[in-house]
């Protein structure tokens, strides 16, 4: 994981250098950066999810499982749409982006609801 963090930072610097010095023709900033950061974050969230599943018997009760699942789902799904940004295909597939957003918000809602229920069952007592 540490190697991936280092590679992410290194590739980010390289992409920034390429963007400002050798800007490709007919290519927006989003076309360069969006697919890269989305696949990087999807990989990291997937790695965290895999660790959670391997260590725990039941992860569906854990609020952070749902939050990381939402992050993974959104970044992995929209990676494909971000690859085609500013193209006709992107405009035709944009409705999928909306569906991915709604599904991601569903995952976040479940995670926040689980967190709320957990806090309600185990309130933190503050000293006076």
mmCIF file of C-alpha atoms in Angstrom, residues 4 12 30 32-45 71-72 74-83 85 97:
data_model
loop_
_atom_site.group_PDB
_atom_site.id
_atom_site.type_symbol
_atom_site.label_atom_id
_atom_site.label_comp_id
_atom_site.label_asym_id
_atom_site.label_seq_id
_atom_site.Cartn_x
_atom_site.Cartn_y
_atom_site.Cartn_z
ATOM 1 C CA UNK A 4 0.924 2.600 -4.209
ATOM 2 C CA UNK A 12 0.168 12.956 -10.078
ATOM 3 C CA UNK A 30 -10.700 16.256 -16.569
ATOM 4 C CA UNK A 32 -6.238 13.596 -17.800
ATOM 5 C CA UNK A 33 -6.922 13.654 -14.075
ATOM 6 C CA UNK A 34 -10.382 12.172 -13.483
ATOM 7 C CA UNK A 35 -9.670 8.613 -14.659
ATOM 8 C CA UNK A 36 -6.343 8.575 -12.841
ATOM 9 C CA UNK A 37 -7.576 9.698 -9.444
ATOM 10 C CA UNK A 38 -10.782 7.675 -9.671
ATOM 11 C CA UNK A 39 -9.000 4.405 -10.362
ATOM 12 C CA UNK A 40 -6.431 5.233 -7.643
ATOM 13 C CA UNK A 41 -9.094 5.906 -5.028
ATOM 14 C CA UNK A 42 -11.127 2.877 -6.161
ATOM 15 C CA UNK A 43 -8.046 0.703 -5.701
ATOM 16 C CA UNK A 44 -7.372 2.072 -2.209
ATOM 17 C CA UNK A 45 -11.022 1.760 -1.125
ATOM 18 C CA UNK A 71 -16.423 5.386 -2.350
ATOM 19 C CA UNK A 72 -15.310 2.245 -4.194
ATOM 20 C CA UNK A 74 -18.599 5.588 -7.228
ATOM 21 C CA UNK A 75 -14.949 5.809 -8.263
ATOM 22 C CA UNK A 76 -14.906 2.448 -10.031
ATOM 23 C CA UNK A 77 -18.164 3.101 -11.872
ATOM 24 C CA UNK A 78 -17.522 6.661 -12.962
ATOM 25 C CA UNK A 79 -13.985 5.834 -14.078
ATOM 26 C CA UNK A 80 -15.400 4.527 -17.342
ATOM 27 C CA UNK A 81 -17.505 7.622 -17.949
ATOM 28 C CA UNK A 82 -14.628 9.963 -17.015
ATOM 29 C CA UNK A 83 -12.460 8.246 -19.612
ATOM 30 C CA UNK A 85 -15.273 13.058 -20.963
ATOM 31 C CA UNK A 97 -23.454 8.845 -13.878
#
